Every structure is written in C-alpha cells, then in structure tokens.
Backbone as numpy.savetxt, mean C-alpha at the origin, in Angstrom:
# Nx Ny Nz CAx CAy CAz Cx Cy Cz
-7.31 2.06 -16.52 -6.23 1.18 -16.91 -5.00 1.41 -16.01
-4.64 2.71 -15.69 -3.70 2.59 -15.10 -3.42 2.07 -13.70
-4.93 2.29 -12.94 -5.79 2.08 -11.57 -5.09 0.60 -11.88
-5.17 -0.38 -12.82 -5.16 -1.61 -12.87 -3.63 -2.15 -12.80
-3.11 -1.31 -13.81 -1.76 -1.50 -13.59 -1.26 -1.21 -12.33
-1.11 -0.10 -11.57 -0.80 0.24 -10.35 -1.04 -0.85 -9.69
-2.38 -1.16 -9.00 -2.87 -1.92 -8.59 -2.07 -3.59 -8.37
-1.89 -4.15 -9.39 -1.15 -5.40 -9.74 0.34 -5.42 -10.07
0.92 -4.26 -10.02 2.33 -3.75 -10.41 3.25 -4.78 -9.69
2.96 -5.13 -8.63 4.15 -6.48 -8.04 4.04 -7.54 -9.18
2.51 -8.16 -9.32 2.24 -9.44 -9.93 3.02 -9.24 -11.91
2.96 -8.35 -11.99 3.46 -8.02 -12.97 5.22 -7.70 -13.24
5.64 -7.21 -12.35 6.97 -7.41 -12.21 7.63 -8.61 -11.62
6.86 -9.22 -11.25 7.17 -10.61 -10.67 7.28 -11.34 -11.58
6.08 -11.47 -12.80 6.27 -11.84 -14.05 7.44 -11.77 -15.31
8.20 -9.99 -14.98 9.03 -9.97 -15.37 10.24 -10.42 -15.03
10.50 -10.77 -13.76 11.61 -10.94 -13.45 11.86 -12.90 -13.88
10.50 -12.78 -13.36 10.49 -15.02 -13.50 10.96 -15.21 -15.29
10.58 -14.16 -16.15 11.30 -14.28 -17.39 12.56 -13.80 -17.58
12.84 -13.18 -16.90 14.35 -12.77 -17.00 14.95 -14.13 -16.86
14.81 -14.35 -15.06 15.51 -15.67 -14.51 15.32 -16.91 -16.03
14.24 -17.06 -16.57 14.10 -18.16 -17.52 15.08 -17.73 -18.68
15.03 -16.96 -19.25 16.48 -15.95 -20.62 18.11 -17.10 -19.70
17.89 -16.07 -18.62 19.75 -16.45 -17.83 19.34 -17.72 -17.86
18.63 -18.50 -17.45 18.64 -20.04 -17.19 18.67 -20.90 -18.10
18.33 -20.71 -19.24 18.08 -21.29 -20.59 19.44 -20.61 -21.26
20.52 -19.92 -21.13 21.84 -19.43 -21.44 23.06 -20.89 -20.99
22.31 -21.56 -20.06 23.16 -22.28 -19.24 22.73 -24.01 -19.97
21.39 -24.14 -20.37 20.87 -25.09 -20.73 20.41 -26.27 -19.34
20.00 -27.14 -19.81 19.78 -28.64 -18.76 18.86 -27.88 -17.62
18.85 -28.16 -16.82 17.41 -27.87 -15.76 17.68 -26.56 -15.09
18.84 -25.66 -15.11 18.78 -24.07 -14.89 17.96 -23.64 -15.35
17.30 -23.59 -16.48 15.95 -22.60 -16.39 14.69 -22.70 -15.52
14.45 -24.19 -15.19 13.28 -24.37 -14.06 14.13 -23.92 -12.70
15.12 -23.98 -12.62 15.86 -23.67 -11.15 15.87 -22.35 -11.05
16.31 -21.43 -12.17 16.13 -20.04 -11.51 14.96 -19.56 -11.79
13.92 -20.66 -12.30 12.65 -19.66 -12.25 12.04 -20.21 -10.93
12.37 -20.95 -10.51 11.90 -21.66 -9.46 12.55 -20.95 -8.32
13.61 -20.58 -8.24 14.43 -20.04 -7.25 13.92 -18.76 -6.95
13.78 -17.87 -8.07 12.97 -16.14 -8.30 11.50 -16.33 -7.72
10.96 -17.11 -8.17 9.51 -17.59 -7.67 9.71 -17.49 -6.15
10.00 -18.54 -5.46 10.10 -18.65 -3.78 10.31 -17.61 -3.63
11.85 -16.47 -3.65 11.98 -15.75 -3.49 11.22 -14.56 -3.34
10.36 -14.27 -4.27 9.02 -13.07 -4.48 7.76 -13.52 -3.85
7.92 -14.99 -3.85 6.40 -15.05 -2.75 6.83 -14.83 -1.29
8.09 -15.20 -0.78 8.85 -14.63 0.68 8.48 -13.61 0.65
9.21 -12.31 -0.60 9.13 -11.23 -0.08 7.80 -10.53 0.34
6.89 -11.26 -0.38 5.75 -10.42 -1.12 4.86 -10.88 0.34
5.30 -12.31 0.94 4.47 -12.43 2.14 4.88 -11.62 3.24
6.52 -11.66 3.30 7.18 -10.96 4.65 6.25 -9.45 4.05
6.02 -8.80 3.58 6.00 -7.26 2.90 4.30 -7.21 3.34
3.76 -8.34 3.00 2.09 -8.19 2.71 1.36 -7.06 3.86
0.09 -6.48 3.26 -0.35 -5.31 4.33 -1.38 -5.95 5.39
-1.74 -6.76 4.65 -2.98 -7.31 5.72 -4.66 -6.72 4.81
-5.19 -7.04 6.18 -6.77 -6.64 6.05 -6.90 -5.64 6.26
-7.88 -4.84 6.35 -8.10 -3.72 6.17 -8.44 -3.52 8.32
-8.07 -2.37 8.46 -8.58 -1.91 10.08 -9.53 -2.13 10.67
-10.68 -1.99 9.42 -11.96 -1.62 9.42 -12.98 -2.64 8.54
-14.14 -2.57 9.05 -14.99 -3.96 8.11 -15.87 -3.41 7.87
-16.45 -1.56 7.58 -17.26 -1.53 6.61 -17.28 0.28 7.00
-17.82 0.90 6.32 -18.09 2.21 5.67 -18.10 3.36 7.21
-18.91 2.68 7.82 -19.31 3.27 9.46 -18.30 3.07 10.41
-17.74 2.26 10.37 -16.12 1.98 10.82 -15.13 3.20 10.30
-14.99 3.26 9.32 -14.35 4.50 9.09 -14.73 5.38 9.24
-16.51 5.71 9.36 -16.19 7.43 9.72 -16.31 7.30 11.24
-16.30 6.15 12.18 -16.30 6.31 13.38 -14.64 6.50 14.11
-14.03 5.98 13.35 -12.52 6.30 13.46 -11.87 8.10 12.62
-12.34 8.25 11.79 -12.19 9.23 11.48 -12.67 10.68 12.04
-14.06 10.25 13.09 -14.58 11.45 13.57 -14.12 11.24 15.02
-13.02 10.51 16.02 -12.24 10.44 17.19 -11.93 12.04 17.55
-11.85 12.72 16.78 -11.12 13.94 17.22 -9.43 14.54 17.27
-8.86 13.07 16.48 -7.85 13.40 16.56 -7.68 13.48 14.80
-5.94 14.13 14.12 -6.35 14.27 12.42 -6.05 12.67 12.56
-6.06 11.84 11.22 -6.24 11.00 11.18 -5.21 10.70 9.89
-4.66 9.54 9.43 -3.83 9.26 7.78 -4.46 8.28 7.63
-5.51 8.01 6.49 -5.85 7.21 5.73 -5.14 6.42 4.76
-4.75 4.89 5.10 -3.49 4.88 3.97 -4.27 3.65 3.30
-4.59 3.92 1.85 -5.12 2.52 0.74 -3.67 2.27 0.31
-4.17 0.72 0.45 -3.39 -0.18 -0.49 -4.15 -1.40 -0.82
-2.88 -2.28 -1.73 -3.27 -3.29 -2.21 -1.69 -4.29 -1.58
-2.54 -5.27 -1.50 -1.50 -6.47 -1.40 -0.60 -6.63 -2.80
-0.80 -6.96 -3.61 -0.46 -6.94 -4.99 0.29 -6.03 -5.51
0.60 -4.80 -5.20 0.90 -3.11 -5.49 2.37 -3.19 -5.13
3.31 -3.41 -5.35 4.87 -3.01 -5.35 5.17 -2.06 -4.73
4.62 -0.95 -5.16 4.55 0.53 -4.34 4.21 0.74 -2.93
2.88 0.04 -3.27 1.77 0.07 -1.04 3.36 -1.27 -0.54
3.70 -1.83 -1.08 4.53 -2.57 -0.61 5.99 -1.70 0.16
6.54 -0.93 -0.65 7.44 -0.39 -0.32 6.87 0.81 0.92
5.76 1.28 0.17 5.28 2.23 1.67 5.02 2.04 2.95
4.66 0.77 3.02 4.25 0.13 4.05 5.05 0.90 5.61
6.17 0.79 5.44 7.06 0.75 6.47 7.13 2.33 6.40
6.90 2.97 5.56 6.78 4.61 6.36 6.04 5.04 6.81
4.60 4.37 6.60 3.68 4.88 7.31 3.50 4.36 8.66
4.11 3.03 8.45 4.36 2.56 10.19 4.76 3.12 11.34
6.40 4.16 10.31 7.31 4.80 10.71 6.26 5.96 11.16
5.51 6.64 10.25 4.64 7.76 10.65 4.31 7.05 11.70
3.44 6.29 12.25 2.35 5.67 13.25 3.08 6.20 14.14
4.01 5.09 13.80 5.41 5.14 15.71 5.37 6.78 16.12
6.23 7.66 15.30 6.35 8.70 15.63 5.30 9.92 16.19
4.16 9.33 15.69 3.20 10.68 15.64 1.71 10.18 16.95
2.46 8.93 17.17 1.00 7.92 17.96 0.21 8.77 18.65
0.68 9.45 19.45 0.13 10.75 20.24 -0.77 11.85 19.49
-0.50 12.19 18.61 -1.11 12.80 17.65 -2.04 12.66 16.49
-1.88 11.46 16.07 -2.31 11.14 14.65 -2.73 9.46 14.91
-3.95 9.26 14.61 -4.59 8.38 14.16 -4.11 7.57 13.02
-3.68 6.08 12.71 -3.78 5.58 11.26 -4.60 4.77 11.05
-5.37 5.22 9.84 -6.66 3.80 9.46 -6.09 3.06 8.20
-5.62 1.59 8.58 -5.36 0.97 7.05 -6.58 0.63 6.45
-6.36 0.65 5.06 -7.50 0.21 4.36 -6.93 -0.88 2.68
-7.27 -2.00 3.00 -7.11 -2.75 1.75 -8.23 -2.41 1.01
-8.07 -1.95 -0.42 -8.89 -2.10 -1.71 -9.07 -2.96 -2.01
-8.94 -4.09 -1.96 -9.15 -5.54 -1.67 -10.65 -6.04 -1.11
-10.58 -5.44 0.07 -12.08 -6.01 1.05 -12.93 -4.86 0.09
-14.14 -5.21 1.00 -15.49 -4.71 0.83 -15.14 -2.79 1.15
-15.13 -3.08 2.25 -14.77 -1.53 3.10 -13.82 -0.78 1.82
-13.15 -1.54 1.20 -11.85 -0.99 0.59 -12.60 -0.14 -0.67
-13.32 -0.76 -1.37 -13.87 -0.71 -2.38 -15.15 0.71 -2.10
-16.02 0.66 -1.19 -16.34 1.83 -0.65 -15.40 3.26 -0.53
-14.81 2.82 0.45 -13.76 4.32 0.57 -13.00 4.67 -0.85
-12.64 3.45 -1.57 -12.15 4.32 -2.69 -13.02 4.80 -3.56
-14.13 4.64 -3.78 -15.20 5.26 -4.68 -15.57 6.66 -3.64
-15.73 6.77 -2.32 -16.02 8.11 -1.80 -15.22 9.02 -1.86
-14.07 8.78 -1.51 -12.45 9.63 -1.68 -11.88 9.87 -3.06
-12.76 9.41 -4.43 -12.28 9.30 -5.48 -11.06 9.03 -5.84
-10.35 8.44 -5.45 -9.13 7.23 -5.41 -9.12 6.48 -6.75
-8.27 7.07 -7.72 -8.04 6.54 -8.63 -6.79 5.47 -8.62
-5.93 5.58 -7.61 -4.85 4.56 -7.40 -4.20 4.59 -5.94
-3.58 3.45 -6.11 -2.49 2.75 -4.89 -1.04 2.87 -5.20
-0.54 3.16 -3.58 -1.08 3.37 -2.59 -1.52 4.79 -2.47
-2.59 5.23 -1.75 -3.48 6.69 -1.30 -2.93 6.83 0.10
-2.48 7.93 0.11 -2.59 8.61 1.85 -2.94 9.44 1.59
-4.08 9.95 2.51 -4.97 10.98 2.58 -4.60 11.35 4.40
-4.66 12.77 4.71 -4.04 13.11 5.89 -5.58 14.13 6.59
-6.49 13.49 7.27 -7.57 14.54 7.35 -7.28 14.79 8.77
-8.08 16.30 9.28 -8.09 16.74 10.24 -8.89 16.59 11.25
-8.87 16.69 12.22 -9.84 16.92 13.18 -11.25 16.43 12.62
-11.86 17.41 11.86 -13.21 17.43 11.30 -13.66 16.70 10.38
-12.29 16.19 9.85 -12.10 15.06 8.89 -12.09 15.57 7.45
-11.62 17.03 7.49 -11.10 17.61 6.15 -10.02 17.18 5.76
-9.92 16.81 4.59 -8.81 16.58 3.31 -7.60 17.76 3.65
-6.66 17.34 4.37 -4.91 18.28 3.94 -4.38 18.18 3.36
-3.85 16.63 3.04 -2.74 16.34 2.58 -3.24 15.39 1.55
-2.73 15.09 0.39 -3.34 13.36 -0.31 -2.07 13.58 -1.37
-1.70 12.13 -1.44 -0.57 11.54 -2.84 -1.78 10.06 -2.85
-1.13 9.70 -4.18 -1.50 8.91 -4.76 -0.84 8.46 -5.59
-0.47 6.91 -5.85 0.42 5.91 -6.88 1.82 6.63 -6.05
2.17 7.33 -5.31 3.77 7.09 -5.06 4.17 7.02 -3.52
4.73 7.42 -3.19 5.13 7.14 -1.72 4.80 8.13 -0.81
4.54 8.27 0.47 4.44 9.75 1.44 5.24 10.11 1.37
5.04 11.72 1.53 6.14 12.68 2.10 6.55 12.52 4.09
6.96 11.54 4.03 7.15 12.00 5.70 7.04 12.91 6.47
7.77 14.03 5.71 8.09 15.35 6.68 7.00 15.87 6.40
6.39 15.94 5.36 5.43 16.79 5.26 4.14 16.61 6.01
4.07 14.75 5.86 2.97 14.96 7.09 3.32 15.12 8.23
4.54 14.89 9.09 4.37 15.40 10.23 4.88 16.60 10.72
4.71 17.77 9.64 4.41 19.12 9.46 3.14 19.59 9.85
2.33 19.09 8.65 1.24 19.49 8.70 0.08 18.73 9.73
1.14 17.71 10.61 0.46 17.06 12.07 0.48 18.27 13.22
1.84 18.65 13.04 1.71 19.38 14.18 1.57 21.06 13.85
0.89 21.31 12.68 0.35 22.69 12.86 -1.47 22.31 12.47
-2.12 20.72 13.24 -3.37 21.16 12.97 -3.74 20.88 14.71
C-alpha cells in the first residue's frame, strides 16, 4: 500500500490541490471555481511535464547488467513519472551525473516499463524513488528509498571505491 501511495503521490496531491483551488473558487461564486480548477490543472500538467523522467535507459533485464558490469561503480536511480518525490530528485541525480561523469555511471530506470518492473522485483524495491550506488563488481553500497539522495554521501563513497 504504501509502494502505491508513493508511487502515485503527485496524482494524488494534484488531486488535492485541484480541491483546494475548487473550496477558494466556490468562496467567490459564478465561474471561479471552474477557473481556478482549471487554472491549477494546466499548471500541474506543465509542471509535471517540464519535471517528467522519461523512459527508462534500458529496454530489458540484460541491458542492465550489461551497463552495470562496465567496470565503472554505477547509481541506479528508480522512479516513477507519477511520484512527486522521483520528481523532485530528478535534478540531483543529474547534478550527481554532471559532477561524477568520469567516475560513476548513471542507469535510469522507470518502474513504469517492462525493464522497470524486473529490476524492482530483483533489488527488492519496495518504493520510489530508489538509488542504489553499486560498485565496480556491482555490489550494493549505498541505497535510500521513498526520499531523496544524499549527495555528499554518494560522492564520498564514489571516490573511496
């Protein structure tokens, strides 16, 4: 259940907010309530498109361990399009990418596709967004789950593997 909630946590606060906007809009009477729900609406599908993660890197199971066994450590990052959270993370792990390119591998992975749905049943991934930080050999270092990366910490534990 919570996998689910996590998971859909935008679509669901999106929900909340389009009722908020309808409360304030219906305070005012006459066609303000379709206007600010209409207005909140556009607004969250902008953000939610400008924000969106995409497809996944990879298109199936062998794809990932062929990227994962490169030789370099690697950050595995699950998300969901839908997820509020993989939404907000998005841009640190980018930030990781930029900084560490030389060093560190990133494989995105939507839970969404096929591939997605695999890796999270192997990695036992109970929620979004997952960064998992493996090494070389493709051992498990680092992993959060449902909240945001530690930045520093992974590129700590980048440059002492």
């Amino acid at each position: 259940m919570v996998s689910f909630v996590n998971r859909y946590s935008y679509l669901f606060t999106s929900a909340v907010a389009m009722l908020v906007a309808w409360v304030v809009g219906a305070r005012f009477g006459g066609v303000w309530p379709a206007v600010t729900v209409g207005g909140v609406g556009v607004g969250l599908a902008v953000a939610q498109r400008m924000l969106r993660g995409g497809s996944s890197d990879v298109v199936s199971w062998r794809g990932v361990q062929e990227e994962i066994g490169q030789g370099q450590p690697t950050l595995l990052y699950l998300f969901s399009d839908n997820c509020g959270a993989c939404l907000a993370s998005r841009p640190i792990v980018d930030s990781i990418e930029r900084e560490l390119a030389v060093k560190l591998d990133v494989l995105r992975v939507n839970v969404s596709d096929d591939v997605g749905q695999e890796v999270r049943e192997r990695y036992g991934i109970r929620m979004v967004p997952t960064v998992i930080l493996l090494d070389r050999e493709g051992v498990e270092q680092y992993r959060t789950e449902g909240r945001l990366p530690r930045k520093q910490a992974i590129a700590e534990l980048v440059t002492g593997l």
